Amino acid sequence: MAVAAPADVSSSEAADGVDAPELRYFVFALFFIFGGITSLNDVILPKLKELFTLNYTQAMLVQFCFFTAYLVIGIPGAQLVKRIGYMRGAMTGLLVMMAGCLLFIPASRTATYGLFLFALFVLASGVVVVQVVANPLISLLGKAQTVHSRLTFAQAFNSLGTTVFPIVGSALILGGLAGVSASDFSGAELAAYRTAETQAISNTYIGLAVALLVIAGAVFLFRNRLPNESHEKSSPLAGFSLLGRKRFGFGALCIFLYVGAEVSIGSLIVNYLQQKHVLALSEQGAGSLIFLYWGGAMVGRFIGSWFLRIMSPGLILASVAIGAIALLAISTNSTGAVAAYSLLAIGLMNSIMFPTIFSLACEKLGARAADGSGIINIAIFGGAVIPLLTGMLADASGSLAIALLLPTACYAVIAGYGFYARRPASDLA
């Protein structure tokens, strides 16, 4: 998952940058951990689906509760950061994330699905606040002329997190009892099985809570490191008027659809690979391959950054969206390794979509670019809606192949936007 857009901020030190190189390592850690936590949903979703014998619609509530935080917390989070500053804002976000991780303890002990969903919402609320801080903060930590390279380098840590966390998470969470599932139990035995199995999830998030506490402690030590920090005042709802601008409104819709499609596919990978006509893998075996999906996005960013220098960003966006559609068509109409790895390869197509859509949508916004960034941040709510609709389609049709038609439609709209925005904003009506 690409990082969220920055809040509406400015600083008196923005031109020459802040002389605080030690803070860069802290920001890199932020990018790494919130990227990883987001992709970890792809591991716990199939686990909770099995433990609570959920259908796909119910299981997708994991993503719905997580990404709903972008809609609910996005604007208040940005206003909070403006009020208390970057460092204290980051510390607040990290502590909220830690609280969300610790909520997995009562969720596990009571084996209550609703508590898991609430814990994910609290965790995601902290992630949103941290994301509001991360982009503008890394922009300040150096000279203005090198800001793009610093942002790209920082986002590489985000991609590294999304690649590493599923590998570790699948080993820790998806192990389980071989040949045993929740459907084999009932009554007290089922409750005991759920409690025992969810302990693996709880232990994983307790470990994350400890890591977050360490990072929050480091932030506390540097809480006064930006003494001249200042923020511009603006209405929390100022950016919504930009939706009337066709290029921006279309772009915001595509962010909504892109995040939804990316999350939907990631959420279904384990169950998709477990199908007999695909790879017939165990839950843990399928989970261990999720890193290929997110790792492809990481590799694709480096490849895409070179092509973006020499080709129209709009045409590249259209090309990778068409590529994603082609891979979905191949996967859903084939079997075995071809079906599996063509689905996983979609991560490579996803790689440049978020930043490219963002830059095309915000082109020529001038002084209102920060307002546009706030709306893009809210559009990440697509990660809640599209996966839930995909799950409903899977349940109604009884087929994951048919359910994947919804992400396919999302990519089709994105391809259309790429062609629409292939020329500079000033050349369009």
C-alpha positions as a printed NumPy array, in Angstrom:
array([[  0.   ,   0.   ,   0.   ],
       [  1.311,   3.417,  -0.947],
       [  1.523,   6.013,   1.756],
       [ -1.141,   8.594,   2.382],
       [ -0.872,  12.173,   1.256],
       [  0.537,  14.831,   3.559],
       [ -1.458,  17.238,   5.641],
       [ -1.794,  20.938,   4.815],
       [  1.395,  22.182,   6.428],
       [  4.184,  24.648,   5.938],
       [  7.371,  25.411,   7.79 ],
       [  9.775,  28.312,   7.959],
       [ 12.556,  25.779,   7.523],
       [ 11.108,  24.151,   4.404],
       [ 13.479,  25.825,   1.943],
       [ 16.795,  24.799,   3.501],
       [ 15.533,  21.806,   5.444],
       [ 15.922,  20.876,   9.088],
       [ 19.395,  19.882,  10.24 ],
       [ 18.309,  16.736,  12.07 ],
       [ 19.656,  13.713,  10.162],
       [ 18.899,  11.408,  13.092],
       [ 15.186,  11.994,  12.538],
       [ 15.378,  10.435,   9.084],
       [ 15.961,   7.002,  10.596],
       [ 12.902,   7.504,  12.759],
       [ 10.776,   8.411,   9.723],
       [ 12.098,   5.412,   7.772],
       [ 11.009,   3.226,  10.704],
       [  7.539,   4.791,  10.559],
       [  7.184,   4.029,   6.852],
       [  8.375,   0.459,   7.417],
       [  6.063,  -0.344,  10.31 ],
       [  2.816,   1.175,   9.034],
       [  3.356,  -0.405,   5.626],
       [  3.914,  -3.768,   7.26 ],
       [  0.933,  -3.508,   9.597],
       [ -1.355,  -2.757,   6.641],
       [ -0.22 ,  -5.828,   4.688],
       [ -0.495,  -8.013,   7.797],
       [ -4.289,  -7.81 ,   7.353],
       [ -3.891, -10.194,   4.414],
       [ -2.573, -12.801,   6.86 ],
       [ -5.033, -12.428,   9.725],
       [ -8.088, -12.222,   7.447],
       [ -7.989, -15.87 ,   6.261],
       [ -7.076, -16.957,   9.803],
       [-10.114, -15.244,  11.317],
       [-12.279, -16.498,   8.435],
       [-11.423, -20.084,   9.336],
       [-11.609, -19.666,  13.12 ],
       [-15.009, -17.976,  13.135],
       [-16.346, -19.901,  10.11 ],
       [-17.071, -16.674,   8.271],
       [-18.252, -16.158,   4.728],
       [-16.244, -13.804,   2.491],
       [-18.449, -10.807,   3.244],
       [-17.971, -11.235,   6.987],
       [-14.228, -11.827,   6.603],
       [-13.814,  -8.655,   4.533],
       [-15.015,  -6.67 ,   7.54 ],
       [-11.351,  -6.892,   8.593],
       [-10.429,  -4.553,   5.754],
       [-13.623,  -2.53 ,   6.127],
       [-12.924,  -1.679,   9.758],
       [ -9.264,  -0.969,   9.065],
       [ -9.732,   1.345,   6.1  ],
       [-12.809,   3.069,   7.482],
       [-10.345,   4.823,   9.782],
       [ -9.14 ,   6.837,   6.772],
       [-12.637,   8.246,   6.336],
       [-13.285,   8.849,  10.038],
       [ -9.832,   9.926,  11.251],
       [ -8.272,  11.504,   8.134],
       [ -9.411,  15.109,   8.625],
       [ -9.385,  15.11 ,  12.464],
       [ -5.925,  13.543,  12.356],
       [ -4.595,  16.299,  10.118],
       [ -6.106,  18.955,  12.384],
       [ -4.542,  17.282,  15.433],
       [ -1.092,  17.329,  13.841],
       [ -1.503,  21.021,  13.023],
       [ -2.37 ,  21.706,  16.642],
       [  0.333,  19.699,  18.447],
       [  3.065,  19.443,  15.791],
       [  4.8  ,  16.646,  13.907],
       [  6.712,  14.945,  16.684],
       [  3.939,  14.964,  19.259],
       [  1.5  ,  13.987,  16.516],
       [  3.685,  11.02 ,  15.596],
       [  3.947,  10.008,  19.256],
       [  0.157,  10.215,  19.621],
       [ -0.356,   8.079,  16.518],
       [  2.16 ,   5.478,  17.71 ],
       [  0.516,   5.234,  21.133],
       [ -2.906,   4.788,  19.508],
       [ -1.423,   2.064,  17.316],
       [  0.035,   0.41 ,  20.415],
       [ -3.38 ,   0.546,  22.114],
       [ -4.911,  -1.141,  19.061],
       [ -2.295,  -3.909,  19.212],
       [ -2.943,  -4.476,  22.92 ],
       [ -6.688,  -4.773,  22.267],
       [ -5.88 ,  -8.045,  20.519],
       [ -5.281,  -9.523,  23.998],
       [ -8.926,  -9.343,  25.197],
       [-10.076, -10.162,  21.675],
       [ -8.069, -13.396,  21.81 ],
       [ -8.988, -14.331,  25.372],
       [-12.691, -13.934,  24.654],
       [-12.402, -15.221,  21.067],
       [-14.762, -12.459,  19.951],
       [-14.673, -11.44 ,  16.283],
       [-16.203,  -8.022,  17.014],
       [-13.344,  -7.192,  19.388],
       [-10.806,  -8.073,  16.696],
       [-12.561,  -5.676,  14.327],
       [-12.579,  -2.911,  16.951],
       [ -8.873,  -3.491,  17.639],
       [ -8.138,  -3.155,  13.921],
       [-10.059,   0.133,  13.729],
       [ -8.127,   1.585,  16.688],
       [ -4.845,   0.347,  15.207],
       [ -5.68 ,   1.894,  11.83 ],
       [ -6.655,   5.189,  13.477],
       [ -3.118,   5.474,  14.785],
       [ -1.729,   4.506,  11.377],
       [ -3.666,   7.354,   9.736],
       [ -2.246,   9.926,  12.178],
       [  1.28 ,   8.614,  11.639],
       [  0.823,   8.766,   7.867],
       [ -0.341,  12.379,   8.108],
       [  2.99 ,  13.123,   9.802],
       [  5.408,  10.991,   7.78 ],
       [  5.36 ,  12.55 ,   4.288],
       [  5.681,  16.236,   5.209],
       [  8.219,  15.422,   7.919],
       [ 10.571,  13.592,   5.556],
       [ 10.141,  16.545,   3.175],
       [ 11.531,  18.885,   5.834],
       [ 14.553,  16.757,   6.702],
       [ 16.831,  17.985,   3.93 ],
       [ 17.147,  20.436,   1.095],
       [ 14.113,  21.266,  -1.043],
       [ 15.834,  20.169,  -4.261],
       [ 16.256,  16.595,  -2.973],
       [ 12.753,  16.144,  -1.541],
       [ 11.576,  13.743,  -4.284],
       [ 14.53 ,  11.411,  -3.818],
       [ 14.009,  11.385,  -0.04 ],
       [ 10.307,  10.608,  -0.422],
       [ 11.037,   7.804,  -2.892],
       [ 13.679,   6.353,  -0.58 ],
       [ 11.302,   6.556,   2.403],
       [  8.514,   4.881,   0.425],
       [ 10.908,   2.039,  -0.348],
       [ 10.847,   1.29 ,   3.391],
       [  7.051,   1.218,   3.206],
       [  7.253,  -1.383,   0.437],
       [  9.882,  -3.307,   2.409],
       [  7.455,  -3.482,   5.327],
       [  4.609,  -4.738,   3.129],
       [  6.961,  -7.452,   1.817],
       [  8.529,  -8.604,   5.099],
       [  5.53 ,  -8.578,   7.438],
       [  3.451, -11.18 ,   5.513],
       [  6.425, -13.582,   5.536],
       [  6.853, -13.335,   9.295],
       [  3.115, -13.107,   9.927],
       [  2.272, -16.24 ,   7.946],
       [  4.86 , -18.219,   9.931],
       [  3.604, -16.927,  13.299],
       [ -0.144, -16.778,  12.656],
       [ -1.065, -19.317,   9.987],
       [  0.661, -22.354,  11.507],
       [ -2.272, -23.814,  13.383],
       [ -3.059, -27.433,  14.071],
       [ -2.425, -29.559,  11.001],
       [ -5.562, -31.051,   9.545],
       [ -7.845, -29.408,  12.104],
       [-10.284, -26.546,  11.593],
       [-13.025, -24.765,  13.52 ],
       [-15.655, -26.737,  11.613],
       [-14.454, -29.879,  13.435],
       [-15.536, -28.55 ,  16.832],
       [-18.61 , -27.249,  18.607],
       [-19.575, -25.827,  21.981],
       [-16.834, -25.59 ,  24.612],
       [-14.307, -27.35 ,  22.379],
       [-14.847, -24.754,  19.641],
       [-14.417, -21.892,  22.111],
       [-11.2  , -23.459,  23.44 ],
       [ -9.886, -23.997,  19.897],
       [-10.586, -20.382,  18.93 ],
       [ -8.94 , -19.053,  22.085],
       [ -5.838, -21.183,  21.53 ],
       [ -5.503, -20.342,  17.857],
       [ -6.125, -16.599,  18.231],
       [ -3.333, -16.497,  20.794],
       [ -0.89 , -16.593,  17.884],
       [ -2.47 , -13.41 ,  16.517],
       [ -2.388, -11.802,  19.963],
       [  1.272, -12.668,  20.509],
       [  2.218, -11.179,  17.14 ],
       [  0.517,  -7.882,  17.903],
       [  1.951,  -7.782,  21.427],
       [  5.371,  -7.917,  19.804],
       [  4.348,  -5.044,  17.536],
       [  3.119,  -3.077,  20.563],
       [  6.561,  -3.391,  22.162],
       [  8.232,  -2.164,  18.968],
       [  5.82 ,   0.766,  18.769],
       [  6.537,   1.692,  22.386],
       [ 10.266,   1.81 ,  21.628],
       [  9.699,   4.063,  18.613],
       [  7.328,   6.3  ,  20.61 ],
       [ 10.036,   6.61 ,  23.263],
       [ 12.498,   7.754,  20.614],
       [  9.996,  10.341,  19.408],
       [  9.593,  11.618,  22.959],
       [ 13.333,  12.203,  23.184],
       [ 13.217,  14.304,  20.   ],
       [  9.872,  15.996,  20.707],
       [ 11.441,  19.488,  20.717],
       [ 13.684,  18.91 ,  17.695],
       [ 11.572,  21.14 ,  15.405],
       [ 11.384,  24.428,  17.38 ],
       [ 10.398,  26.639,  14.43 ],
       [  7.632,  24.4  ,  13.128],
       [  4.522,  26.229,  11.939],
       [  1.297,  25.222,  10.198],
       [ -1.13 ,  27.109,   7.992],
       [ -4.723,  27.347,   9.138],
       [ -7.426,  26.144,   6.764],
       [-10.948,  24.803,   6.893],
       [-11.036,  21.023,   7.454],
       [-13.495,  20.691,   4.558],
       [-11.69 ,  23.069,   2.171],
       [-10.565,  20.344,  -0.213],
       [-14.02 ,  19.005,  -1.103],
       [-14.663,  21.878,  -3.517],
       [-11.844,  20.48 ,  -5.669],
       [-13.998,  17.478,  -6.549],
       [-15.77 ,  19.764,  -9.05 ],
       [-12.528,  19.919, -11.043],
       [-12.883,  16.998, -13.451],
       [ -9.223,  15.965, -13.528],
       [ -8.987,  15.965,  -9.733],
       [-12.397,  14.418,  -9.077],
       [-11.721,  11.604, -11.553],
       [ -8.313,  11.071,  -9.955],
       [ -9.763,  10.898,  -6.429],
       [-12.235,   8.281,  -7.666],
       [ -9.344,   6.28 ,  -9.115],
       [ -7.465,   6.382,  -5.792],
       [-10.632,   4.999,  -4.181],
       [-10.845,   2.232,  -6.798],
       [ -7.107,   1.464,  -6.865],
       [ -6.759,   0.98 ,  -3.107],
       [ -9.954,  -1.087,  -3.134],
       [ -8.705,  -3.34 ,  -5.938],
       [ -5.235,  -3.754,  -4.416],
       [ -6.629,  -4.644,  -0.985],
       [ -9.31 ,  -6.953,  -2.414],
       [ -6.765,  -9.04 ,  -4.291],
       [ -4.356,  -9.131,  -1.364],
       [ -7.171, -10.242,   0.942],
       [ -8.121, -13.171,  -1.29 ],
       [ -4.643, -14.484,  -2.097],
       [ -4.551, -17.151,   0.628],
       [ -8.014, -18.539,  -0.121],
       [ -7.391, -18.304,  -3.875],
       [ -4.142, -20.292,  -3.716],
       [ -5.764, -22.898,  -1.449],
       [ -8.263, -23.844,  -4.179],
       [ -7.736, -27.331,  -5.571],
       [ -7.611, -26.15 ,  -9.164],
       [ -4.917, -23.554,  -8.345],
       [ -2.162, -24.791,  -5.985],
       [ -4.131, -26.604,  -3.257],
       [ -1.758, -25.193,  -0.646],
       [ -2.169, -25.218,   3.094],
       [ -3.151, -21.963,   4.78 ],
       [  0.434, -21.33 ,   5.884],
       [  1.871, -22.311,   2.51 ],
       [ -0.442, -19.909,   0.713],
       [  0.289, -17.18 ,   3.237],
       [  4.003, -17.517,   2.654],
       [  3.489, -16.413,  -0.965],
       [  1.753, -13.121,  -0.147],
       [  5.164, -11.427,  -0.087],
       [  5.433, -11.952,  -3.861],
       [  2.386,  -9.727,  -4.372],
       [  3.718,  -6.888,  -2.209],
       [  7.334,  -7.52 ,  -3.229],
       [  6.311,  -7.07 ,  -6.85 ],
       [  5.018,  -3.62 ,  -5.963],
       [  8.373,  -2.773,  -4.381],
       [ 10.358,  -3.893,  -7.434],
       [  7.908,  -2.192,  -9.772],
       [  8.493,   1.169,  -8.127],
       [ 12.139,   1.112,  -9.101],
       [ 11.364,  -0.02 , -12.653],
       [  8.491,   2.418, -13.009],
       [ 10.488,   5.395, -11.749],
       [ 12.809,   5.013, -14.759],
       [  9.977,   4.77 , -17.307],
       [  8.194,   7.745, -15.764],
       [ 11.156,   9.922, -16.713],
       [ 10.886,   9.161, -20.411],
       [  7.192,   8.428, -21.036],
       [  3.841,  10.05 , -20.364],
       [  2.759,   9.184, -16.796],
       [ -0.829,   8.905, -17.99 ],
       [  0.049,   6.372, -20.681],
       [  2.162,   4.363, -18.235],
       [ -0.756,   4.338, -15.784],
       [ -3.097,   3.119, -18.526],
       [ -0.576,   0.46 , -19.55 ],
       [ -0.117,  -1.044, -16.082],
       [ -3.881,  -0.965, -15.465],
       [ -4.424,  -2.897, -18.704],
       [ -1.631,  -5.221, -17.597],
       [ -3.475,  -5.883, -14.332],
       [ -6.681,  -6.645, -16.26 ],
       [ -4.794,  -9.065, -18.524],
       [ -3.232, -10.867, -15.543],
       [ -6.627, -11.177, -13.847],
       [ -8.084, -12.624, -17.036],
       [ -5.237, -15.135, -17.328],
       [ -5.48 , -16.147, -13.668],
       [ -9.238, -16.637, -13.568],
       [ -9.264, -18.628, -16.803],
       [ -6.384, -20.991, -16.035],
       [ -5.271, -23.481, -13.395],
       [ -2.197, -24.441, -11.403],
       [  0.919, -22.319, -11.285],
       [ -0.257, -20.076, -14.136],
       [ -3.398, -19.121, -12.217],
       [ -1.431, -18.544,  -9.02 ],
       [  1.528, -16.554, -10.251],
       [ -0.4  , -14.423, -12.706],
       [ -2.516, -13.237,  -9.761],
       [  0.562, -12.585,  -7.619],
       [  2.186, -10.68 , -10.503],
       [ -0.533,  -8.019, -10.284],
       [  1.524,  -6.495,  -7.475],
       [  4.053,  -5.478, -10.127],
       [  1.307,  -3.643, -12.023],
       [  0.085,  -1.92 ,  -8.854],
       [  3.489,  -0.463,  -8.046],
       [  3.292,   2.995,  -9.621],
       [ -0.479,   3.457,  -9.579],
       [ -0.958,   5.359,  -6.324],
       [  1.786,   7.989,  -6.772],
       [  1.004,   8.398, -10.476],
       [ -2.732,   8.879,  -9.947],
       [ -1.959,  11.265,  -7.1  ],
       [  0.446,  13.394,  -9.131],
       [ -1.866,  13.502, -12.162],
       [ -4.877,  14.46 , -10.044],
       [ -3.038,  17.205,  -8.143],
       [ -1.29 ,  18.652, -11.195],
       [ -1.707,  22.444, -11.476],
       [ -3.515,  22.733,  -8.136],
       [ -0.944,  25.268,  -7.   ],
       [ -1.654,  26.656,  -3.538],
       [ -4.52 ,  24.197,  -3.134],
       [ -2.304,  21.115,  -3.498],
       [ -2.424,  20.43 ,   0.238],
       [ -6.24 ,  20.564,   0.214],
       [ -6.184,  18.049,  -2.612],
       [ -3.84 ,  15.842,  -0.596],
       [ -6.376,  15.687,   2.201],
       [ -9.106,  14.467,  -0.148],
       [ -6.769,  11.824,  -1.61 ],
       [ -6.127,  10.658,   1.938],
       [ -9.864,  10.186,   2.5  ],
       [-10.223,   8.369,  -0.841],
       [ -8.125,   5.538,   0.617],
       [-11.473,   4.568,   2.185],
       [-11.883,   2.547,  -1.013],
       [ -9.858,  -0.111,   0.803],
       [-12.909,  -0.591,   3.035],
       [-15.703,  -0.548,   0.449],
       [-14.381,  -2.467,  -2.575],
       [-13.135,  -5.517,  -0.596],
       [-16.475,  -5.779,   1.203],
       [-18.332,  -5.681,  -2.129],
       [-15.887,  -8.242,  -3.537],
       [-16.623, -10.535,  -0.592],
       [-20.357, -10.144,  -1.149],
       [-19.887, -11.044,  -4.824],
       [-17.853, -14.123,  -3.841],
       [-20.589, -15.295,  -1.485],
       [-23.381, -14.627,  -3.973],
       [-21.62 , -16.378,  -6.871],
       [-19.711, -19.041,  -4.961],
       [-16.682, -18.233,  -7.104],
       [-13.549, -16.203,  -6.36 ],
       [-12.974, -15.879, -10.11 ],
       [-16.303, -14.09 , -10.514],
       [-15.601, -11.958,  -7.425],
       [-12.386, -10.736,  -9.052],
       [-14.465,  -9.132, -11.812],
       [-14.967,  -6.176,  -9.451],
       [-11.232,  -5.374,  -9.109],
       [-11.025,  -5.866, -12.888],
       [-13.669,  -3.172, -13.37 ],
       [-11.715,  -0.886, -11.028],
       [ -8.591,  -1.264, -13.154],
       [-10.627,  -0.538, -16.292],
       [-11.688,   2.838, -14.878],
       [ -8.075,   3.564, -13.899],
       [ -6.933,   2.755, -17.434],
       [ -9.502,   5.242, -18.716],
       [ -8.141,   7.907, -16.378],
       [ -4.632,   7.257, -17.628],
       [ -5.705,   7.964, -21.208],
       [ -7.72 ,  10.999, -20.087],
       [ -4.804,  12.496, -18.138],
       [ -2.087,  11.617, -20.653],
       [ -1.618,  15.299, -21.511],
       [ -0.579,  18.039, -19.062],
       [ -3.426,  19.578, -17.085],
       [ -3.123,  22.927, -18.841],
       [ -3.851,  21.24 , -22.197],
       [ -7.142,  19.759, -21.025],
       [-10.532,  21.396, -20.928]])
